PDB file of C-alpha atoms in Angstrom:
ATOM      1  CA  UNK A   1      -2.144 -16.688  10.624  1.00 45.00           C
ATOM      2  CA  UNK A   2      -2.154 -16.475  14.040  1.00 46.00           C
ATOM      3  CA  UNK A   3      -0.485 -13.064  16.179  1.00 45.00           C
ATOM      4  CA  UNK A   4       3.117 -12.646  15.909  1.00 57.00           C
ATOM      5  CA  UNK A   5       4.179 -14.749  12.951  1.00 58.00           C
ATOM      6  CA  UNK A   6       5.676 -14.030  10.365  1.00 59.00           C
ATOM      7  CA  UNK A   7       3.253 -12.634   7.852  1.00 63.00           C
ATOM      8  CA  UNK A   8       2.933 -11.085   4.166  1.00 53.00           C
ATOM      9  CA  UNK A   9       5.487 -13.383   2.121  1.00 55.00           C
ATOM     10  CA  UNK A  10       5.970 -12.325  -1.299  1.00 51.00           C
ATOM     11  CA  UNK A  11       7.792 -14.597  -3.384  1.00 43.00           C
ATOM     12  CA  UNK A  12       4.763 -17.215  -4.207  1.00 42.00           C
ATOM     13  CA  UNK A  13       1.819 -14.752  -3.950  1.00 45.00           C
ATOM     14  CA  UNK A  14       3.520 -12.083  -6.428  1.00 48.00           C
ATOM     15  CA  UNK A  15       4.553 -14.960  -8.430  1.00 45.00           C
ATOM     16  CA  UNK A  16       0.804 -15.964  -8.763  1.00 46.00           C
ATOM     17  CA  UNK A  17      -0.237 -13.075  -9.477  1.00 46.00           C
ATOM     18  CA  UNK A  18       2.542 -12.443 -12.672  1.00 47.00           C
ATOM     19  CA  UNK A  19       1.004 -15.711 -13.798  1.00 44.00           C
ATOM     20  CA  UNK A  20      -2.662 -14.185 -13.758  1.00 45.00           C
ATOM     21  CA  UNK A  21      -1.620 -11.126 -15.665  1.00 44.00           C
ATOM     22  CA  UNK A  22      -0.112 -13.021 -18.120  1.00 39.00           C
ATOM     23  CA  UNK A  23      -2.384 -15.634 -18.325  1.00 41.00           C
ATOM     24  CA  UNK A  24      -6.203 -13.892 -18.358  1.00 42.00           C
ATOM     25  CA  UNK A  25      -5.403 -11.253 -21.373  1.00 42.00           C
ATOM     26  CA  UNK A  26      -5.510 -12.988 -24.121  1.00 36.00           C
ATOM     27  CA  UNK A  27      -9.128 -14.966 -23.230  1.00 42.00           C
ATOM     28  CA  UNK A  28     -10.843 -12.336 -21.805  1.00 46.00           C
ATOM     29  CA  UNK A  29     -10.048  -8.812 -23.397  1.00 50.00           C
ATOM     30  CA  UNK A  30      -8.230  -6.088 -21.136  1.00 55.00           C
ATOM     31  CA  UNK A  31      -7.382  -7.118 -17.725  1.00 57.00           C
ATOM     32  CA  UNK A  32      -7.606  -4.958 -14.519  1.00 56.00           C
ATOM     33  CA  UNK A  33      -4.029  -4.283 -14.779  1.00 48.00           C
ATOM     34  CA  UNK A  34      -3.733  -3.999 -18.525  1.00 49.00           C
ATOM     35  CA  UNK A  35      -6.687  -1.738 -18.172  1.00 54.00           C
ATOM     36  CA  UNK A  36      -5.460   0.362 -15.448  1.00 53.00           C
ATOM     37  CA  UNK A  37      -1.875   0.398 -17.091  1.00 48.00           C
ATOM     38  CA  UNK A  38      -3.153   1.619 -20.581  1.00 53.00           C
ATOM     39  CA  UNK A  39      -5.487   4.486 -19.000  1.00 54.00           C
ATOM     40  CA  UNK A  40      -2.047   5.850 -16.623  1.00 50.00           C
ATOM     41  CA  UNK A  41      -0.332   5.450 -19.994  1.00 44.00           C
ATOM     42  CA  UNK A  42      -2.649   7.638 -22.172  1.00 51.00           C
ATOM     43  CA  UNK A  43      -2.575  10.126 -19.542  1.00 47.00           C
ATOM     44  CA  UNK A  44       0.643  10.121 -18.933  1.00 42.00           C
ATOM     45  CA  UNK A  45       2.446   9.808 -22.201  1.00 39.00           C
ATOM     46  CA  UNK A  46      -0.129  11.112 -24.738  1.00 43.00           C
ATOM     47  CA  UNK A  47       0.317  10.665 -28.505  1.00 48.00           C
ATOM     48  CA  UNK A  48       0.273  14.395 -29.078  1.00 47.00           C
ATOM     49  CA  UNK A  49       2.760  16.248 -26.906  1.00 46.00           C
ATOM     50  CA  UNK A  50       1.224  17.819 -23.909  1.00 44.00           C
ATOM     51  CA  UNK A  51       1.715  18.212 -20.274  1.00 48.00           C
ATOM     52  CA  UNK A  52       1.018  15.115 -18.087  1.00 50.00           C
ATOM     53  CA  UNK A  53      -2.289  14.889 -16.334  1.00 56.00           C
ATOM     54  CA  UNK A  54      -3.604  13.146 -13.166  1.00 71.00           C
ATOM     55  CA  UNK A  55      -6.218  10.513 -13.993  1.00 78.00           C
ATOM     56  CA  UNK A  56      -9.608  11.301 -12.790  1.00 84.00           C
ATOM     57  CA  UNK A  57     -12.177   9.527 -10.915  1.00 84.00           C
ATOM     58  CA  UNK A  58     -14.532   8.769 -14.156  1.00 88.00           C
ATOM     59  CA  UNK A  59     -11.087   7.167 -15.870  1.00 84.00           C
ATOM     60  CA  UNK A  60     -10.834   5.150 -12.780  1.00 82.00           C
ATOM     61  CA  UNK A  61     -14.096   4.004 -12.726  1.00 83.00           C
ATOM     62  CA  UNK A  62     -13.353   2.189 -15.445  1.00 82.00           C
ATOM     63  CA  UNK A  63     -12.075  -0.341 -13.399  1.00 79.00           C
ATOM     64  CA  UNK A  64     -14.358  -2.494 -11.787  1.00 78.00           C
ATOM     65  CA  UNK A  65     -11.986  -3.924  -9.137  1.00 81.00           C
ATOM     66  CA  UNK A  66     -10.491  -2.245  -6.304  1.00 86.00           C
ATOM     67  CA  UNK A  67      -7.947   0.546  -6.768  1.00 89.00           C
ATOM     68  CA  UNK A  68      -5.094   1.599  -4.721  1.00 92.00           C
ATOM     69  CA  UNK A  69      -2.615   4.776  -5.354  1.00 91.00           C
ATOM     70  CA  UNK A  70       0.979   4.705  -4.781  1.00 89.00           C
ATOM     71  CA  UNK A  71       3.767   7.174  -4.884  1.00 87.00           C
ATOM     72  CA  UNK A  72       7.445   7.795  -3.809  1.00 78.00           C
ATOM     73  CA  UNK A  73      10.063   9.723  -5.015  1.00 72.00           C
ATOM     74  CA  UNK A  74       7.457  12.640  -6.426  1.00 72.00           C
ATOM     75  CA  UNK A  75       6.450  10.251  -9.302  1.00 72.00           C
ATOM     76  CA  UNK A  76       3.210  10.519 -11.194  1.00 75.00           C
ATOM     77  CA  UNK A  77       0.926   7.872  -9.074  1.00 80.00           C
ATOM     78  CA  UNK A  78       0.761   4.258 -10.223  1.00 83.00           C
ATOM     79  CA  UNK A  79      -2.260   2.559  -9.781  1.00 85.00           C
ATOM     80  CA  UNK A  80      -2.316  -0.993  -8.386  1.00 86.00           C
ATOM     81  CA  UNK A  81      -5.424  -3.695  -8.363  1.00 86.00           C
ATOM     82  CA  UNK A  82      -5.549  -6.782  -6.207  1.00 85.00           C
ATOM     83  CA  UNK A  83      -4.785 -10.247  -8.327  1.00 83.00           C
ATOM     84  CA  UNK A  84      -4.859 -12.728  -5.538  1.00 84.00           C
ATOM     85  CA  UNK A  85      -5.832 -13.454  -2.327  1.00 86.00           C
ATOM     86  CA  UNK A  86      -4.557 -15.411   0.777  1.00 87.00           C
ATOM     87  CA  UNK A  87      -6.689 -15.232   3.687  1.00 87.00           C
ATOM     88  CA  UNK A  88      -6.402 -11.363   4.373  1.00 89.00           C
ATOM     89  CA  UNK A  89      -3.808 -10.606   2.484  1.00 91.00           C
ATOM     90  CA  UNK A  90      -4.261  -9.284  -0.998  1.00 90.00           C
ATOM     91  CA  UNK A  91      -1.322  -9.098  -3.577  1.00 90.00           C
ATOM     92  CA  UNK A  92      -1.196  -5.704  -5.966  1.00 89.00           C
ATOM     93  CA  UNK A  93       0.596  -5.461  -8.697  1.00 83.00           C
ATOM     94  CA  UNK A  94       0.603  -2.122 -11.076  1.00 78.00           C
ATOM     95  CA  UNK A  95       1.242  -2.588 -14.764  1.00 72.00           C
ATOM     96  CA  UNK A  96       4.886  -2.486 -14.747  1.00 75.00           C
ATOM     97  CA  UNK A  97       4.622  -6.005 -12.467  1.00 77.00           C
ATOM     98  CA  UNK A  98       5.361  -4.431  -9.546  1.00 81.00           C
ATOM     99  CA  UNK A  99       3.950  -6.342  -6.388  1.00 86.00           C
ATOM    100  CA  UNK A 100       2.547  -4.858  -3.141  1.00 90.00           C
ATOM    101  CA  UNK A 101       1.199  -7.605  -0.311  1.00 93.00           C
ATOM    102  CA  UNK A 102      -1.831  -5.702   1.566  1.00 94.00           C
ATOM    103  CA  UNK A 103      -3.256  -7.074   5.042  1.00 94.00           C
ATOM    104  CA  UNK A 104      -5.476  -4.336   5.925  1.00 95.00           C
ATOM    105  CA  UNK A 105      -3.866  -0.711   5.872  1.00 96.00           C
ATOM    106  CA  UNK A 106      -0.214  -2.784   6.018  1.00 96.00           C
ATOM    107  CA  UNK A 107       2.154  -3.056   3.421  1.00 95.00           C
ATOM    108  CA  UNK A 108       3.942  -6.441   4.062  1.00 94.00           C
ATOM    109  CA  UNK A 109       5.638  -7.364   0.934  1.00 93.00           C
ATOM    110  CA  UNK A 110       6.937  -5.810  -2.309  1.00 91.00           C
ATOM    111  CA  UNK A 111       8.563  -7.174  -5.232  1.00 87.00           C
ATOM    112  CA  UNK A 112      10.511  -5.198  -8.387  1.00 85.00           C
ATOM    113  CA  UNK A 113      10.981  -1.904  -6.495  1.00 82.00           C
ATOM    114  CA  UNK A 114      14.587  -3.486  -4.953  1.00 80.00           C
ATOM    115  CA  UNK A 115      15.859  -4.131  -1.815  1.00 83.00           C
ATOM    116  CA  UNK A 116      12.126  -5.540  -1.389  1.00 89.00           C
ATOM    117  CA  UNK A 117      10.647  -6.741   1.577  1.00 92.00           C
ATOM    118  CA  UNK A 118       9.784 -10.183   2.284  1.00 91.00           C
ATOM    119  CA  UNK A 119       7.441 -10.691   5.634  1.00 91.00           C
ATOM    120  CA  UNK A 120       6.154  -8.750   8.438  1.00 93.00           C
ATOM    121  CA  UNK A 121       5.982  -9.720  12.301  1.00 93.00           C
ATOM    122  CA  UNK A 122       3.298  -8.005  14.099  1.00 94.00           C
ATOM    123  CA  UNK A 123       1.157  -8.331  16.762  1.00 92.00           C
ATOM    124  CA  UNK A 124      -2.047  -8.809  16.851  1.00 93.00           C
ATOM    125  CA  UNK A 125      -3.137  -6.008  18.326  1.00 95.00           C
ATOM    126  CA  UNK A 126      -1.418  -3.712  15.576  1.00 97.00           C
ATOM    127  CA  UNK A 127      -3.937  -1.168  14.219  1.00 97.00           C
ATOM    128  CA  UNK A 128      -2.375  -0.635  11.229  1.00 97.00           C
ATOM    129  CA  UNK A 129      -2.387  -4.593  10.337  1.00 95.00           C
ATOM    130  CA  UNK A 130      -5.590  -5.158  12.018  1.00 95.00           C
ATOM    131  CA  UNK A 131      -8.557  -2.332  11.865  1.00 96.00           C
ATOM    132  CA  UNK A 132      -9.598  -1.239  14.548  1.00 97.00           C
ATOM    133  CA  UNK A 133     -11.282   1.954  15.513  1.00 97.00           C
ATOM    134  CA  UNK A 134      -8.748   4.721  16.828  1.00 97.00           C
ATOM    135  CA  UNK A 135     -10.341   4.951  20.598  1.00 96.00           C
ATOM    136  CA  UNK A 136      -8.614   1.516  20.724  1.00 97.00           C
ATOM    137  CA  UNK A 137      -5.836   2.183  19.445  1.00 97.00           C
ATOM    138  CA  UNK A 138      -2.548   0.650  21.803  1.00 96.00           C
ATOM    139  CA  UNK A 139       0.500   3.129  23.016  1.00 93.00           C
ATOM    140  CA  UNK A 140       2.804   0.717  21.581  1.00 96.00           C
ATOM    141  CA  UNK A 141       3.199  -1.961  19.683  1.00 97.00           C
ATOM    142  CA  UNK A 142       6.526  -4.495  18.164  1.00 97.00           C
ATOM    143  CA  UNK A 143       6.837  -4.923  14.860  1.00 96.00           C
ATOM    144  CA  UNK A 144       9.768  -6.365  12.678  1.00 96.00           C
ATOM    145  CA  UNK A 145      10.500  -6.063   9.369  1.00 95.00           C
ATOM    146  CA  UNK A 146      12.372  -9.266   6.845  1.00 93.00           C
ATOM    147  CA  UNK A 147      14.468  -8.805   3.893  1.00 91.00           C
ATOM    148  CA  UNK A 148      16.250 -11.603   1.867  1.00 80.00           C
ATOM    149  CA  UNK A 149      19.907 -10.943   1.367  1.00 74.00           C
ATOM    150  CA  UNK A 150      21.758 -12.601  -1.678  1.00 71.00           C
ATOM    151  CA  UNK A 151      22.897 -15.781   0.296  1.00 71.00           C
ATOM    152  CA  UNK A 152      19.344 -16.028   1.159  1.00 67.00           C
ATOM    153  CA  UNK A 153      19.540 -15.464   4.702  1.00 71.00           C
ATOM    154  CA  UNK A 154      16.581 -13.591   6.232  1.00 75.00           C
ATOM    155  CA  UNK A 155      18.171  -9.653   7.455  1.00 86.00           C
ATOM    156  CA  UNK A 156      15.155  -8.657  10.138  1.00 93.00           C
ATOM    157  CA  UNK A 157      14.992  -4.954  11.305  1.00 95.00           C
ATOM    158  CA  UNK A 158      13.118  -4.650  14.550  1.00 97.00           C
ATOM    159  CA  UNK A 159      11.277  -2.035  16.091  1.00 97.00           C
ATOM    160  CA  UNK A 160       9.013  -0.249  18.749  1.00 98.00           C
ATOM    161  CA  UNK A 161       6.208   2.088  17.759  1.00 98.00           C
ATOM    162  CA  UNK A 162       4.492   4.370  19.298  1.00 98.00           C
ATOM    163  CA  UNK A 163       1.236   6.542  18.262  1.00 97.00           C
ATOM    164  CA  UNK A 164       0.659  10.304  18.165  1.00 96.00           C
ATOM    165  CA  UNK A 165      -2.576  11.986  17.142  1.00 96.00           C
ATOM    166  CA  UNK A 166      -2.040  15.129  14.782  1.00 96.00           C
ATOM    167  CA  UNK A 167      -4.871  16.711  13.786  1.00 97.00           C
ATOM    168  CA  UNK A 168      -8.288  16.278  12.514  1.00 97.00           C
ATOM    169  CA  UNK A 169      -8.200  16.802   8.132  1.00 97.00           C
ATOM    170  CA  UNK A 170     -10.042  16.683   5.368  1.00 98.00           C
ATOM    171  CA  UNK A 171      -8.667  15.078   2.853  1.00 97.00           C
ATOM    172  CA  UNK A 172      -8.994  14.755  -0.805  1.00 96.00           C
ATOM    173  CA  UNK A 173      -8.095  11.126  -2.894  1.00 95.00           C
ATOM    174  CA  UNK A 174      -8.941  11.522  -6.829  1.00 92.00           C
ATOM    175  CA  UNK A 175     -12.070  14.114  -6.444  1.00 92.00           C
ATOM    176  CA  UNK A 176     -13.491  12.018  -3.452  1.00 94.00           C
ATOM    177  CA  UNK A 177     -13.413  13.903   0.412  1.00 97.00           C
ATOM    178  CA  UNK A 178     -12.438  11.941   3.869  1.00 98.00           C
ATOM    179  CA  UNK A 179     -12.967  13.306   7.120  1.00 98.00           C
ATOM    180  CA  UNK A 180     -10.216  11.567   9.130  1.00 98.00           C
ATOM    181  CA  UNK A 181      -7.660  11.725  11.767  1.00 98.00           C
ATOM    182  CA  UNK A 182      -3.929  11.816  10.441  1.00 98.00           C
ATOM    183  CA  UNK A 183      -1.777   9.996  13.198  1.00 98.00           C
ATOM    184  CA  UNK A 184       1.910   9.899  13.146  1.00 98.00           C
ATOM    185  CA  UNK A 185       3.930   6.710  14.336  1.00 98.00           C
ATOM    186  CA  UNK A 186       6.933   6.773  15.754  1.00 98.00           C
ATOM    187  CA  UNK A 187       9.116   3.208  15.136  1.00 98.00           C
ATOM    188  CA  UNK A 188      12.592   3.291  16.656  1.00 97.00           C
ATOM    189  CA  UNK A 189      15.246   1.019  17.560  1.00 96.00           C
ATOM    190  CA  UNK A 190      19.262   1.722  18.831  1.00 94.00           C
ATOM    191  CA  UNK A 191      20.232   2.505  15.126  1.00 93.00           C
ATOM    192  CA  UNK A 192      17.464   4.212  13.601  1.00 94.00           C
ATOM    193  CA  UNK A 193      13.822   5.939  14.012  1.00 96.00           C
ATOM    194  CA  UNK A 194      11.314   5.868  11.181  1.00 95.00           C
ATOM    195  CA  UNK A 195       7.673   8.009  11.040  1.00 97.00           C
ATOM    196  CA  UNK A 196       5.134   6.937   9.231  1.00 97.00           C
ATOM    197  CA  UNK A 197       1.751   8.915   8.376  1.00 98.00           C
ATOM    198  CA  UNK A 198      -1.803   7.604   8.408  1.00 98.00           C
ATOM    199  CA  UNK A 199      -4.961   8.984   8.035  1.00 98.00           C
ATOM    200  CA  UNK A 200      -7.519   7.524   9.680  1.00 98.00           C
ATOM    201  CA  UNK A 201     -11.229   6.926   9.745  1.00 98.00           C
ATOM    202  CA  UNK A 202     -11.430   7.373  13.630  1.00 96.00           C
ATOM    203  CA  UNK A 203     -15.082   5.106  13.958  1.00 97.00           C
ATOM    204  CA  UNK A 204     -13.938   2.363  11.692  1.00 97.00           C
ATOM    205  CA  UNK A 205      -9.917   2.379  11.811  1.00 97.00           C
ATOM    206  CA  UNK A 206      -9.747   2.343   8.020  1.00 98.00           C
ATOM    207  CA  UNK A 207      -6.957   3.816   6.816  1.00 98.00           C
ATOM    208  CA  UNK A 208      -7.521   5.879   3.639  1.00 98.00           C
ATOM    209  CA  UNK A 209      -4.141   7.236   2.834  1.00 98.00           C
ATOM    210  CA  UNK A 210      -0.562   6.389   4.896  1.00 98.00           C
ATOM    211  CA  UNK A 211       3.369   7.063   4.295  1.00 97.00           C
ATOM    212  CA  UNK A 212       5.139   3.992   5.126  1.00 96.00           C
ATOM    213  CA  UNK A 213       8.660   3.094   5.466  1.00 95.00           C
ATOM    214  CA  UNK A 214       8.741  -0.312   4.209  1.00 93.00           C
ATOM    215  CA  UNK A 215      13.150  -0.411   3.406  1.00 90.00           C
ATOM    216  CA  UNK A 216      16.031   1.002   4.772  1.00 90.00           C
ATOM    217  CA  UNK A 217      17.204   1.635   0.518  1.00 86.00           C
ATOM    218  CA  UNK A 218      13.931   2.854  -0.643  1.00 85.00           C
ATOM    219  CA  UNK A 219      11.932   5.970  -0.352  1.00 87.00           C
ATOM    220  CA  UNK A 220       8.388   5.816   1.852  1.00 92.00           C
ATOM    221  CA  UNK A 221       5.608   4.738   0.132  1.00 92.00           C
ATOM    222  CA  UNK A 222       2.561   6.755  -0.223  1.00 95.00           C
ATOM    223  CA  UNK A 223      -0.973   4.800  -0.428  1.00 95.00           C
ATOM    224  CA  UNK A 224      -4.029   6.265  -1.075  1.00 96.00           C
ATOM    225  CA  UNK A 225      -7.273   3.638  -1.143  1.00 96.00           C
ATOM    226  CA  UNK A 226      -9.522   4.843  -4.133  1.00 94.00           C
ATOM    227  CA  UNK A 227     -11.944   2.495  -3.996  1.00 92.00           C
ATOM    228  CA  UNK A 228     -11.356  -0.384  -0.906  1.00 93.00           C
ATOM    229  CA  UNK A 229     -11.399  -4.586  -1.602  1.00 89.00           C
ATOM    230  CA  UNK A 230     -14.992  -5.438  -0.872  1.00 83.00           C
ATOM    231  CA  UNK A 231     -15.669  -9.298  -0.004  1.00 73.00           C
ATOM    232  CA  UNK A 232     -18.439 -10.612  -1.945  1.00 56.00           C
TER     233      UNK A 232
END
């Protein structure tokens, strides 16, 4: 994809990956997904009543794929693993077939959590769709925002961001410690003004955890990497 297009639509690359779900089980034993999904659910909703627990890293190293965390709406955390692949972008989907599109520390798609967004515009010199190391960070950057409406016309939300360094942290993501820079961004437009959170690795750019807005009808999104896609 080249800088500026439209980028990150979900409809065929969720749909793909509902088909690999559904279609690798049966040969192969437990799945990612079905794996992840059955470890949340034994924590979560034990046989035996007992208070819910957070999964640890050992339970989580069960899975042999990349992990991601996500929460909203002060939810227990669903884990997602990638199930396919287009170029840089990499479709999640946790067990409950709920689909995240990924390009880089970007969400660009979702699917099953409603009002769900469809594509992305950026540029190409956005540092949250394209890592790059915070020293080169821009001041601003354009970035819009499509949603499919029930006629099937595209509704875009457009706007401006700027960038804002916080404070060095140390942060903690299922018993493993980042030291990064959080950085709060600023998006805005003449009807409304959004902040997202990310925390970044200031040498590399990678973003570790982030609070994105990704709909005007759904909470922000937090994502927490707990163990990165890895090519090769």
């Amino acid at each position: 994809m080249t800088a500026g297009m439209w980028t990150g639509r979900a409809t065929w690359a969720l749909a793909l990956a509902a088909a690999l779900v559904l279609g690798a089980c049966s040969e192969k034993g437990e799945t990612d997904i079905v794996k992840v999904g059955r470890i949340a659910f034994e924590a979560y909703f034990p046989d035996e009543p007992a208070p819910r627990t957070e999964l640890t890293r050992a339970q989580l190293d069960q899975i042999p794929s990349a992990v991601l965390a996500l929460s909203f709406d002060e939810l227990p955390r669903v884990f997602i693993v990638p199930l396919a692949r287009n170029g840089d972008y990499l479709t999640y989907m946790d067990s409950q077939r709920r689909g995240f599109v990924m390009h880089d520390g970007a969400v660009t798609g979702t699917l099953g959590i409603g009002f769900d967004l469809d594509a992305v515009k950026a540029a190409g010199n956005d540092p949250v769709f394209h890592q790059t190391p915070l020293a080169d960070w821009p001041g601003q950057v354009n970035r819009s925002y499509q949603y499919q409406v029930r006629d099937g016309a595209g509704y875009v939300i457009s706007l401006t961001c700027t960038y804002q360094k916080v404070a060095r942290e140390r942060i903690e993501i299922i018993e493993q410690f980042y030291d990064v820079v959080r950085i709060a961004e600023t998006c805005t437009n003449s009807a409304r003004q959004v902040t997202n959170l990310y925390w970044v690795d200031d040498e590399t750019g990678f973003i570790w955890r982030s609070v994105q807005w990704v709909s005007p009808k759904q909470p922000q999104l937090t994502i927490e990497v707990v163990r990165p896609f890895l090519d090769g």
